[in-house]
Coordinates of C-alpha atoms (C1' of nucleotides) in Angstrom, one line a residue:
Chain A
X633 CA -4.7 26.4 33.1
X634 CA -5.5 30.1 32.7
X635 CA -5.3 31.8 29.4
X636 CA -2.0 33.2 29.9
X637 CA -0.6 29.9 30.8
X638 CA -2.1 28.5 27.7
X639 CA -0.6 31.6 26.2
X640 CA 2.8 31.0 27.7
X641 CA 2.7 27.1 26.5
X642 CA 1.8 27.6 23.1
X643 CA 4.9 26.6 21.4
X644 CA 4.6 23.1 23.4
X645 CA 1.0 22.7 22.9
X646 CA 0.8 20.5 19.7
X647 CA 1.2 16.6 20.0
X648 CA 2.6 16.9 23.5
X649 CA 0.1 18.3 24.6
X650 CA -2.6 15.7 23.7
X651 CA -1.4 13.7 25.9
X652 CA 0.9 11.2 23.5
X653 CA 3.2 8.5 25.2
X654 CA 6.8 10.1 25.0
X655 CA 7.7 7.4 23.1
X656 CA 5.5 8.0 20.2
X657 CA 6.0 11.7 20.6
X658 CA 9.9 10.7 20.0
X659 CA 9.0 9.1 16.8
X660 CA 6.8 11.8 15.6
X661 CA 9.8 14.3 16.2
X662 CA 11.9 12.1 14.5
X663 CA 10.1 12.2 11.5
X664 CA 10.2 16.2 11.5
X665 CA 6.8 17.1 13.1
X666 CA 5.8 19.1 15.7
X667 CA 2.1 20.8 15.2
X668 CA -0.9 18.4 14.6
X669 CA -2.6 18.9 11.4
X670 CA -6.7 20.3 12.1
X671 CA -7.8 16.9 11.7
X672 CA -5.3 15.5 14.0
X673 CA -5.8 18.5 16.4
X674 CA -9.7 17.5 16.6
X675 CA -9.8 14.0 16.2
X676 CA -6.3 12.4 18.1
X677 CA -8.4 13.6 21.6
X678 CA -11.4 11.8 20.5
X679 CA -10.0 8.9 20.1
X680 CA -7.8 8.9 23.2
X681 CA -11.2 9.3 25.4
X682 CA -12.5 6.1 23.2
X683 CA -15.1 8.1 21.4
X684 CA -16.2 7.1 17.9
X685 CA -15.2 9.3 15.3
X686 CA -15.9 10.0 12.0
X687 CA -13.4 12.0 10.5
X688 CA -14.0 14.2 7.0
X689 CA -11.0 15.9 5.9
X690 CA -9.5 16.9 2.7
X691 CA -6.5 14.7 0.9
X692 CA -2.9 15.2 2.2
X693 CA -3.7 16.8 5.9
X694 CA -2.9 13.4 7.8
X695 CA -6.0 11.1 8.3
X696 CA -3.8 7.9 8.9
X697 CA -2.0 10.0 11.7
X698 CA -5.1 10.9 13.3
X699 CA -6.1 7.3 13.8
X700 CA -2.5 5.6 13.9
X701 CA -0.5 8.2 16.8
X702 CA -4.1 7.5 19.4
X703 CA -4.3 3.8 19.1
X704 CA 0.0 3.3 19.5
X705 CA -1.2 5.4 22.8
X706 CA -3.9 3.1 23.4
X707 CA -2.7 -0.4 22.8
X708 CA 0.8 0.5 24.4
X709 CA -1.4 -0.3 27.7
X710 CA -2.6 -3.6 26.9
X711 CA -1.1 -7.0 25.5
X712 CA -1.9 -9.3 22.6
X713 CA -3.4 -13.1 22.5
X714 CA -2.4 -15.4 20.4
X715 CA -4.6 -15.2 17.0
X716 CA -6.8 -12.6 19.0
X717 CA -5.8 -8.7 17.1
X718 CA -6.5 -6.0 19.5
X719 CA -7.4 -3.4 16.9
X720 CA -8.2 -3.4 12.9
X721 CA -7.8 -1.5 10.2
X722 CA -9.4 -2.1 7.0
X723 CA -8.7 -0.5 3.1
X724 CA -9.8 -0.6 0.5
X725 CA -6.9 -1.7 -1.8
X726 CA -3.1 -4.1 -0.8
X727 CA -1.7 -0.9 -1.7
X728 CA -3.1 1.5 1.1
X729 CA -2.7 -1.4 3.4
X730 CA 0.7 -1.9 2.8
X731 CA 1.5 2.0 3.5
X732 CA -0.8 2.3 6.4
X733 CA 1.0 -0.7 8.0
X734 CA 4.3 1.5 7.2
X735 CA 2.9 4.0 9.1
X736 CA 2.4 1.9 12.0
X737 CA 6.0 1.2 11.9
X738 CA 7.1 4.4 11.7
X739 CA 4.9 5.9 14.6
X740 CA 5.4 2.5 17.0
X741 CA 8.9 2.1 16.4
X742 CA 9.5 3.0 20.0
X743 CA 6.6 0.7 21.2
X744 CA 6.4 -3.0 21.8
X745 CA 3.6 -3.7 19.4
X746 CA 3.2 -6.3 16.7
X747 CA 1.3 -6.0 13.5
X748 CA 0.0 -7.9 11.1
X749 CA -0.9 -7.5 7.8
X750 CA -3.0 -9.5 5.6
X751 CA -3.6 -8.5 2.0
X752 CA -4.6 -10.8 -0.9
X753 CA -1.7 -12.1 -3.4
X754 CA 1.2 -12.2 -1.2
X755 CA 2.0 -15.9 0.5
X756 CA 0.4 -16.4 3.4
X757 CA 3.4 -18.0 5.7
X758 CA 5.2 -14.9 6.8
X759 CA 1.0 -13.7 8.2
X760 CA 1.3 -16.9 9.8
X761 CA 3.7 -16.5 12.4
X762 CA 3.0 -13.2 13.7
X763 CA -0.8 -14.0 13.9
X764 CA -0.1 -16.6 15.8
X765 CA 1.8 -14.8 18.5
X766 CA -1.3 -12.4 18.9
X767 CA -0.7 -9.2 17.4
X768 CA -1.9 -5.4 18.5
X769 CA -2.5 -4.1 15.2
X770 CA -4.0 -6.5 12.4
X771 CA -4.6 -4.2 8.7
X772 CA -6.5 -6.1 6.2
X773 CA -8.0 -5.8 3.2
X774 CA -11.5 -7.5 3.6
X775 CA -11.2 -10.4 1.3
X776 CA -8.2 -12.2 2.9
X777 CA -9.2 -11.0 6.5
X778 CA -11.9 -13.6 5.6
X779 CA -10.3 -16.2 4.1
X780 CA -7.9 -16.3 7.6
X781 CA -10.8 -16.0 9.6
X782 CA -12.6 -19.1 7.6
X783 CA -9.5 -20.9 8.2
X784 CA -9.6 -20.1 12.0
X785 CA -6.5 -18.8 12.4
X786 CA -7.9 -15.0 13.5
X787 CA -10.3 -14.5 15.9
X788 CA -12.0 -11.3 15.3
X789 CA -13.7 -10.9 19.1
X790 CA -10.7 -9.3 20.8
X791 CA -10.9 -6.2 18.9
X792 CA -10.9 -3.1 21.2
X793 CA -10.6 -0.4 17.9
X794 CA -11.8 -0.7 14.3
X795 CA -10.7 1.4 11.7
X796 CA -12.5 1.9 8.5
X797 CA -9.9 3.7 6.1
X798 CA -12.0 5.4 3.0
X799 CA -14.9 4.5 4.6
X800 CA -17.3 5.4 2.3
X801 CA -15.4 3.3 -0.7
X802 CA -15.5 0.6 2.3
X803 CA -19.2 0.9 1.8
X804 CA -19.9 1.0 -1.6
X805 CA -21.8 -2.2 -3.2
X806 CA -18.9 -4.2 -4.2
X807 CA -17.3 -3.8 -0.1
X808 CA -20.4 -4.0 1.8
X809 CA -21.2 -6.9 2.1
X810 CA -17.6 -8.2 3.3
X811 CA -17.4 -5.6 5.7
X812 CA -21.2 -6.1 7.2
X813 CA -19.2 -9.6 7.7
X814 CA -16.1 -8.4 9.3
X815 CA -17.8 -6.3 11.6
X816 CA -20.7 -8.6 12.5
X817 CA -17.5 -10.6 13.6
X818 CA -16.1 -8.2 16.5
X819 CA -17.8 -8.5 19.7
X820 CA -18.5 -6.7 22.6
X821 CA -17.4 -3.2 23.1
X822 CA -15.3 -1.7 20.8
X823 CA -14.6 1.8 19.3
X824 CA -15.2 2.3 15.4
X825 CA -13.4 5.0 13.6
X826 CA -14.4 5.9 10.2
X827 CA -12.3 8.7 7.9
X828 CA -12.1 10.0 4.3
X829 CA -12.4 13.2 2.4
X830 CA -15.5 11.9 1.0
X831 CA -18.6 11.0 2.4
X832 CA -22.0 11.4 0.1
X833 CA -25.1 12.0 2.6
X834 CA -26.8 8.3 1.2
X835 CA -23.3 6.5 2.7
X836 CA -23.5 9.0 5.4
X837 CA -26.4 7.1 6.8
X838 CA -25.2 3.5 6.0
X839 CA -22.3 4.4 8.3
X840 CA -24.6 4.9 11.8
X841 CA -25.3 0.8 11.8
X842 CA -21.3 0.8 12.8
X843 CA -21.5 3.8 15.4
X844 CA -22.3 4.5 18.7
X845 CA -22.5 8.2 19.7
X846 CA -19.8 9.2 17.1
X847 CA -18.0 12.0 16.9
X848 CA -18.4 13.6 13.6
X849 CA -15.6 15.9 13.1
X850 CA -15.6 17.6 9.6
X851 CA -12.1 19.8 8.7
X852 CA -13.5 20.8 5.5
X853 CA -17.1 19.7 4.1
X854 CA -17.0 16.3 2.1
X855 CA -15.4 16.6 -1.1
X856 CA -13.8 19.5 -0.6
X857 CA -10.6 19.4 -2.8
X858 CA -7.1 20.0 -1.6
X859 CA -6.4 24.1 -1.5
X860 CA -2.9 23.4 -2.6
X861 CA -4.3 21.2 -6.2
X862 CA -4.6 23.8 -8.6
X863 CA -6.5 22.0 -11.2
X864 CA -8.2 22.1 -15.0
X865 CA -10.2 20.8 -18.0
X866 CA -8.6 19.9 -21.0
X867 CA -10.3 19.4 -23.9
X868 CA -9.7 16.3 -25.8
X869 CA -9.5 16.1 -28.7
X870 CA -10.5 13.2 -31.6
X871 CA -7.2 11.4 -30.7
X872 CA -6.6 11.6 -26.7
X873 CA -3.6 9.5 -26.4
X874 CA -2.4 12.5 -28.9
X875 CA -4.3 15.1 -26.6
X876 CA -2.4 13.1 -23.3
X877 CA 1.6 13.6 -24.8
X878 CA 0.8 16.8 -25.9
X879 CA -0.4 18.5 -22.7
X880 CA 2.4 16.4 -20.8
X881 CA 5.3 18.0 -23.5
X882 CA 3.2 21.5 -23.8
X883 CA 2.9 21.8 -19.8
X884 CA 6.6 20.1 -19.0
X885 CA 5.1 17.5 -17.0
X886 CA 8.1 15.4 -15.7
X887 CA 6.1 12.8 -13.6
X888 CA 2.6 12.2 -13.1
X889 CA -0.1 9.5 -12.3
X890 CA -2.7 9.0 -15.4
X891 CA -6.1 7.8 -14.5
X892 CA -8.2 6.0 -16.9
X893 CA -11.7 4.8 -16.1
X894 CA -11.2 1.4 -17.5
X895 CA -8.1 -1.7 -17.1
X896 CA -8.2 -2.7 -21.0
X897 CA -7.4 0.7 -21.8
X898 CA -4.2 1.0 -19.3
X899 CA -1.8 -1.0 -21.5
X900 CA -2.6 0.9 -24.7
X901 CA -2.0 4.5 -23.1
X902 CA 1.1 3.6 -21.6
X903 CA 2.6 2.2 -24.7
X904 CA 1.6 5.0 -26.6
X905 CA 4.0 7.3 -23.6
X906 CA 6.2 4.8 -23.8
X907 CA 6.7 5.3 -27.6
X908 CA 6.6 9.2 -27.1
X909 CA 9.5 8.3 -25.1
X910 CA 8.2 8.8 -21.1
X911 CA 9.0 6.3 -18.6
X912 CA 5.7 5.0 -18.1
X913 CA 4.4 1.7 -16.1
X914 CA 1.0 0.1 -15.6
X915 CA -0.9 -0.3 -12.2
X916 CA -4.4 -2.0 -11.9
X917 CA -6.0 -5.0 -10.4
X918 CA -5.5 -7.4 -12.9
X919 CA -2.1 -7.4 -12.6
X920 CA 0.1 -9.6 -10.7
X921 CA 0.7 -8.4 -7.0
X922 CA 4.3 -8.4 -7.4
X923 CA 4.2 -6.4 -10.2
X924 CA 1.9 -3.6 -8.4
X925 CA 4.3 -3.2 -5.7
X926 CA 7.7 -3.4 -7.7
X927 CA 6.1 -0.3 -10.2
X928 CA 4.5 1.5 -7.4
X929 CA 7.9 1.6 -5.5
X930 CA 9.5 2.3 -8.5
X931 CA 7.2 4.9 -8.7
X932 CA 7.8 6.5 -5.6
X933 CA 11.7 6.7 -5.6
X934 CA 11.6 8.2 -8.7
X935 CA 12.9 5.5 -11.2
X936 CA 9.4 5.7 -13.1
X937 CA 8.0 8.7 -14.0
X938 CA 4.7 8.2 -15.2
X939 CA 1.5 5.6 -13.6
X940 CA -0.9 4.7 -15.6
X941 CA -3.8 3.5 -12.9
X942 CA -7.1 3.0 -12.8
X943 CA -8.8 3.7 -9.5
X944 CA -6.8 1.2 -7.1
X945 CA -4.5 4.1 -7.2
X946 CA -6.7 6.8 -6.5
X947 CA -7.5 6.9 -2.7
X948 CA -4.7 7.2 0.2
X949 CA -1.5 6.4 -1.7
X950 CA 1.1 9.0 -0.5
X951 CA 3.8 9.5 -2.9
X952 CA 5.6 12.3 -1.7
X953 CA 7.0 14.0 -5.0
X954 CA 3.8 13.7 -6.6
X955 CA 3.5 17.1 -9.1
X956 CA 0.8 16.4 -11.1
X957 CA -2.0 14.0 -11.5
X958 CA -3.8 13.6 -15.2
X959 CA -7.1 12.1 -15.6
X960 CA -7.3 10.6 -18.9
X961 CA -11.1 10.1 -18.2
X962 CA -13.2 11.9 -16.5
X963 CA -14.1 9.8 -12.6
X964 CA -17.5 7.7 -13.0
X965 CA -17.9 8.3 -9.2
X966 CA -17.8 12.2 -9.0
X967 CA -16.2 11.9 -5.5
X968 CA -13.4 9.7 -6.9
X969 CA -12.3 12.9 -8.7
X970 CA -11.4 14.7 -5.2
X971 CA -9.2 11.2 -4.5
X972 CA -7.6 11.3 -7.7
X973 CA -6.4 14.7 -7.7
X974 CA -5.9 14.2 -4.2
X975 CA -2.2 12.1 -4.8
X976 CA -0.9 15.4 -5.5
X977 CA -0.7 18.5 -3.6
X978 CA 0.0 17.0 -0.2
X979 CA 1.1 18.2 3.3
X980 CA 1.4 21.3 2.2
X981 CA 2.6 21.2 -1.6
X982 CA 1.6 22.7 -4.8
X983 CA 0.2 20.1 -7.5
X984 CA -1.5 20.1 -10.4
X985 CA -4.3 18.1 -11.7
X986 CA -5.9 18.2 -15.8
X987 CA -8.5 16.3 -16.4
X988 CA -9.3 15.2 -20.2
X989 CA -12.4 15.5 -21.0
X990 CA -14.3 14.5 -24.7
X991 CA -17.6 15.2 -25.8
X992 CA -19.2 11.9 -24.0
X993 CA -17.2 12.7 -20.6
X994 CA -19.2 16.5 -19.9
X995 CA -22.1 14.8 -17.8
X996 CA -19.6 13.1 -15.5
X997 CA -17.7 16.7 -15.8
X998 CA -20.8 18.4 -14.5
X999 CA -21.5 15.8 -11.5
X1000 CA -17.6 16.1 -10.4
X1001 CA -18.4 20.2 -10.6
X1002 CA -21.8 20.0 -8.9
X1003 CA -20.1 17.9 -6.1
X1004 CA -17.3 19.6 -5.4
X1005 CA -18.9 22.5 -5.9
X1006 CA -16.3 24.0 -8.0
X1007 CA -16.0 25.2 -11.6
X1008 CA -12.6 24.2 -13.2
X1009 CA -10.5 25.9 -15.2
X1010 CA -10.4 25.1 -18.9
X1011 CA -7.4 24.9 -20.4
X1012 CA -6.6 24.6 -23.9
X1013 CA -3.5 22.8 -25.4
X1014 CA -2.9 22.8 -28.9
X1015 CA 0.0 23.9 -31.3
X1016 CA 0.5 26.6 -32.7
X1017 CA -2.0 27.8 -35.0
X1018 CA -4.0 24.5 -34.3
X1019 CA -4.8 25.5 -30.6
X1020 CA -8.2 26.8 -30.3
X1021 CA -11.1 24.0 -29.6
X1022 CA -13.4 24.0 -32.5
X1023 CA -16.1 24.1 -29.9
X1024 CA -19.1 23.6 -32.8
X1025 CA -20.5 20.9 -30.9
X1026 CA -23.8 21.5 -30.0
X1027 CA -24.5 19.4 -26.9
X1028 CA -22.0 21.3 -25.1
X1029 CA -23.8 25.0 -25.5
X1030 CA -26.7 23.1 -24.8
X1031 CA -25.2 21.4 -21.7
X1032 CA -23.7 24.2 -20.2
X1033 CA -26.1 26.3 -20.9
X1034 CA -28.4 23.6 -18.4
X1035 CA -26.2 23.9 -15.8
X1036 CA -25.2 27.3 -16.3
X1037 CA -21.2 26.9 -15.5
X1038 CA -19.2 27.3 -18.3
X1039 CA -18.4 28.6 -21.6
X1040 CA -15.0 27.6 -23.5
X1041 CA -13.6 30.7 -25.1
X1042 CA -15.0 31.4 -28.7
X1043 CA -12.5 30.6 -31.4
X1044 CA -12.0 34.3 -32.4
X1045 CA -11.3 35.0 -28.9
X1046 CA -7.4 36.0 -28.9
X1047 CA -5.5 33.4 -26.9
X1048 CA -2.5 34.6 -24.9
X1049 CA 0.7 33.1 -24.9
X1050 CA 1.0 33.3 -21.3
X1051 CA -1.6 34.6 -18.5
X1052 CA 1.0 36.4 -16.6
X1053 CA -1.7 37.8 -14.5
X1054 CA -1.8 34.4 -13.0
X1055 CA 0.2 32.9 -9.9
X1056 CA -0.6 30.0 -11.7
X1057 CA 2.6 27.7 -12.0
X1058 CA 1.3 26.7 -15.5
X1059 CA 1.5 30.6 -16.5
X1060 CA 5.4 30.2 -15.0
X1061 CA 8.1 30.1 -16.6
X1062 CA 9.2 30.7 -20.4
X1063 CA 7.7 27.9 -21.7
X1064 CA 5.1 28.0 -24.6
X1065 CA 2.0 27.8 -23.6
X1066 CA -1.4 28.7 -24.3
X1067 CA -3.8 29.1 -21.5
X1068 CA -7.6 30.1 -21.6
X1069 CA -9.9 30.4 -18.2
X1070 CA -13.6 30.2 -18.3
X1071 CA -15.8 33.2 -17.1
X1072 CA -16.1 32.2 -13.4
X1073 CA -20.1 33.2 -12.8
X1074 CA -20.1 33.4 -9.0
X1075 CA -17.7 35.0 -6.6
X1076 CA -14.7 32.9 -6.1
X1077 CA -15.0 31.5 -3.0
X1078 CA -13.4 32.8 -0.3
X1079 CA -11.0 30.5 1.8
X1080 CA -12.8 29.3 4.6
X1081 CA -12.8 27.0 6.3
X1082 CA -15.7 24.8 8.4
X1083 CA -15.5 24.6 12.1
X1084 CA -15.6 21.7 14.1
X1085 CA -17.5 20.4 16.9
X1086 CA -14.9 20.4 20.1
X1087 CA -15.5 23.7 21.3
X1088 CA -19.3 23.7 20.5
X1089 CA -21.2 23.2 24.0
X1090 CA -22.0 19.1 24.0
X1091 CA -26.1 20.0 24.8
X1092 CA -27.4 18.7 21.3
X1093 CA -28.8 15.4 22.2
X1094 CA -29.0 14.7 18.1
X1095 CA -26.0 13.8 16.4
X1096 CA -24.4 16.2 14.0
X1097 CA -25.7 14.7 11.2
X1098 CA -26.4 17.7 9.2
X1099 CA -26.1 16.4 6.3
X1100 CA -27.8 13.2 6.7
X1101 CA -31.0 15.4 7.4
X1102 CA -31.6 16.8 4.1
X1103 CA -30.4 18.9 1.5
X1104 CA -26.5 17.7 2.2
X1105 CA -24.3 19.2 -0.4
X1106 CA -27.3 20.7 -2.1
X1107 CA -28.2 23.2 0.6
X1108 CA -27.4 26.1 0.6
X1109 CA -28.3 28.0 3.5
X1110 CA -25.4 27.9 5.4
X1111 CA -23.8 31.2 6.8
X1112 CA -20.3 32.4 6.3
X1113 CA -18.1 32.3 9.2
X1114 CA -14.7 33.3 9.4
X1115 CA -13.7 30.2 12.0
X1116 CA -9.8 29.3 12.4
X1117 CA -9.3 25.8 12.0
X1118 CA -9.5 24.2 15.4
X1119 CA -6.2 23.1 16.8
X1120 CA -4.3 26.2 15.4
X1121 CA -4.9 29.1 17.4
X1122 CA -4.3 32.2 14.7
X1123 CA -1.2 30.1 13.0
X1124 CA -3.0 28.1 10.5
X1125 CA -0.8 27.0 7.8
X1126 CA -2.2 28.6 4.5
X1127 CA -2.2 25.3 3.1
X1128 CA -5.2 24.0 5.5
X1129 CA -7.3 27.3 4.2
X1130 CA -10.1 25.7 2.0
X1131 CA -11.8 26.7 -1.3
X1132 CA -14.9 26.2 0.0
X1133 CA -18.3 28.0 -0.7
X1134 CA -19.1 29.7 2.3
X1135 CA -22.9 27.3 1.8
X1136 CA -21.3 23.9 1.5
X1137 CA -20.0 24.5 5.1
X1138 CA -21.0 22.4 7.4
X1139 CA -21.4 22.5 11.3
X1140 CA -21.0 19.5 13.9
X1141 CA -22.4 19.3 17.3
X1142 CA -20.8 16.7 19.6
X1143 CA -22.7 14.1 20.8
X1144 CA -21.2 13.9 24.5
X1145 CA -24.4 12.7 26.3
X1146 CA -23.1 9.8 27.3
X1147 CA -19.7 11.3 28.4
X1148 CA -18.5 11.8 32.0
Chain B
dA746 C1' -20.0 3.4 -18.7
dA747 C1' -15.8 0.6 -13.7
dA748 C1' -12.7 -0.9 -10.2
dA749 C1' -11.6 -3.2 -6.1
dA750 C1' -11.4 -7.2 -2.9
dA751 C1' -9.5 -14.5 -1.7
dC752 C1' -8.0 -18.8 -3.6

DNA sequence: AAAAAAC
């Protein structure tokens, strides 16, 4: 095609174009879409030519898509045996199962494909039947993959593709050793996908035992948080179930998920909303499965307004009005910050995200701020007269001093009633509120956004691994480049621009060499 | 400092 074609065409390039089976193309229409998001722009090709991928891109640009629209394509041609899955998926949580297997649905609707899908606390009869059919698409959490698999009734060696959904939670400690199991489990050739918008350089390099000459396609550099979360630090006070209803009445927060770091303390914070009189619910691991899906669907149509989670609600979930996200505690794993704030600001929305912090949380602050390499605004939320952080404490000085970020405002600073300078959506509107920002030391980053490996020439015979090799999200020597986002030509949605220092970048290199 | 994941 010459350049003028392609120019001609543009308006059909998009899914089309890729090469999608008009059935699944019917169903993406259906569902309102036309252009691929960058991650689906780079990766859905990769995965059609059976290349592994791993795919790094920030919350809310369509990761599922970019693994769920290719395989549809890809097991449309084949047909299952009984108790023999043609592909996998595996998550981390029932929860992210459950709406990836939606997503299957939704996508395959025009297909003749069965699915599976086996999570822990749910009977195992209605997983009977289909699996014993044969099925095209089996999602799993690990620990009842397992259990099937001990019983016989799955057979892991048909698997042609195997997708590892927040892959680098998948292998963490407490997942590992399941997953070394499952995999250990599929034989002969297959294809391994792995995506997340997190990827620390140490997992990094666990990851290569599952890949053969992947693909590493990066849309934004790991833990790159969403452009469209704007988010801050609030500083909590002695009493922070106080501190939490006050910034949700000062701010107008009407719904909102509300991490704590711990289960025990879940019950405790949600009575105390549900005495302020929020509609708040509950949602962690301990808790019946029944009862996690009934809140979280609650949740999602609107008929609760407030979720109190800990972490088995922070990665993946896609609730689509999802304003604001509050972390009651600061994220132990700093990476688990860019998946909490993460449930807001999706495909293209604004969200906010406030994250409490007290005097024992700043260390865990200053690891979510070296990671993400960001410095968050501060916020402060008090009434009147009572709203300025005595900030007397001398381990913070001391601390940020150390990592030279921030300093709150001094309590004779004079605190605006509104920062109408701001586009901020806090600053909008009428309503009281006080807002103070930190200095900001270094240039705000300019949006930018990392380019990707497709149109790079395929001659590196080393895998992109840039930042398995050293320095990872430490180095700093990266150049600025003013790159589209691959897949866009010159339209690319403001929402895909990053925040991203222009030294986090990172570049890819396909590894093609065994291509062709 | 935790959570998640089978029964």
């Amino acid at each position: 095609m010459s350049p003028a074609d392609s120019m001609i065409a543009a308006p059909e390039a998009g899914f089309a174009a890729m090469g999608l089976r008009p059935e699944i193309l019917r169903a993406i229409d259906e569902m309102g879409y036309s252009q691929p998001t960058p991650i689906q722009a780079e990766a859905i090709p990769y995965v059609l030519k059976r290349t592994d991928v791993i795919g790094i891109a920030q919350t809310g640009t369509g990761k599922t898509a970019s693994f769920t629209l290719p395989m549809l394509d890809i097991l449309a041609a084949g047909r299952a045996r009984a108790r023999m899955p043609r592909s996998l998926i595996l998550s981390p949580t029932r929860e992210l199962a459950t709406q990836t297997a939606r997503n299957f649905e939704i996508y395959g609707k025009y297909l003749n494909l069965s699915m599976a899908l086996l999570i822990g606390g749910v009977g195992m009869g209605d997983q009977e039947k289909v699996l014993e059919k044969g099925v095209d698409v089996l999602i799993a959490t690990p620990g009842r993959l397992i259990d099937w698999f001990e019983r016989g009734r799955v057979l892991l060696g048909g698997v042609e593709v195997l997708v590892i959904d927040e892959a680098d939670r998948m292998f963490d400690m407490g997942f590992m050793p399941d997953v070394e199991r499952i995999v250990s489990l599929l034989l002969g050739r297959k294809q391994t996908l792995l995506f997340s918008a997190t990827m620390p350089p140490e997992v990094r390099r666990l990851a290569d035992r599952f890949l053969d000459h992947p693909i590493e396609i990066k849309v934004a550099p790991p833990a790159t948080t969403a452009a469209t979360v704007e988010d801050f630090i609030v500083e909590a006070g002695e009493d922070k179930k106080k501190t939490l209803a006050k910034l949700i009445r000062r701010e107008g927060i009407e719904k909102a998920i509300i991490f704590c770091n711990r289960k025990r303390e879940i019950g405790g914070v949600m009575r105390h909303l549900q005495r302020a009189g929020l509609n708040a619910r509950d949602l962690h691991g301990d808790l019946e499965q029944h009862h996690r899906q009934l809140t979280l669907d609650q949740f999602t149509k609107g008929e609760v307004d407030f979720l109190v989670a800990t972490d088995v609600a922070a990665r993946g979930l896609d609730v689509s009005n999802m304003p604001c996200v509050i972390n009651y505690d600061v994220p132990l794993n700093p990476d688990d910050y860019v998946h909490r704030i993460g449930r807001t600001g999706r495909a293209g929305r604004k969200g906010r995200a406030f994250t409490m912090v007290g005097p024992e949380d700043r260390k865990l602050l200053a690891n979510v701020e070296r990671v993400t390499q960001r410095n968050i605004k501060r916020l402060v939320v008090g009434e009147a007269g009572n709203d300025v952080i005595d900030d007397k404490d001398p381990g913070r000085d001391a601390d940020m001093a150390r990592t030279g970020r921030h300093r709150l405002a001094r309590p004779s600073e004079p605190v605006p009633d509104a920062d109408n300078s701001s586009p901020s959506p806090v600053a909008a509107g009428g309503r009281r509120r006080r807002r103070v920002e930190t200095e900001r030391p270094a240039a705000e980053p300019a949006p930018v956004v990392a380019a990707s490996t497709a149109r790079q020439p395929a001659k590196a015979a080393s895998p992109a691994r840039r930042d398995g090799a050293k320095g990872g999200r430490g180095s700093q020597e990266e150049k600025r480049s003013e790159s589209p986002v691959l897949g866009f030509g010159d339209d690319v949605p403001a929402f895909m621009l990053q925040k991203v220092p222009a030294r986090l970048r990172s570049r890819n290199v396909a590894d093609e060499s065994d291509e062709d």
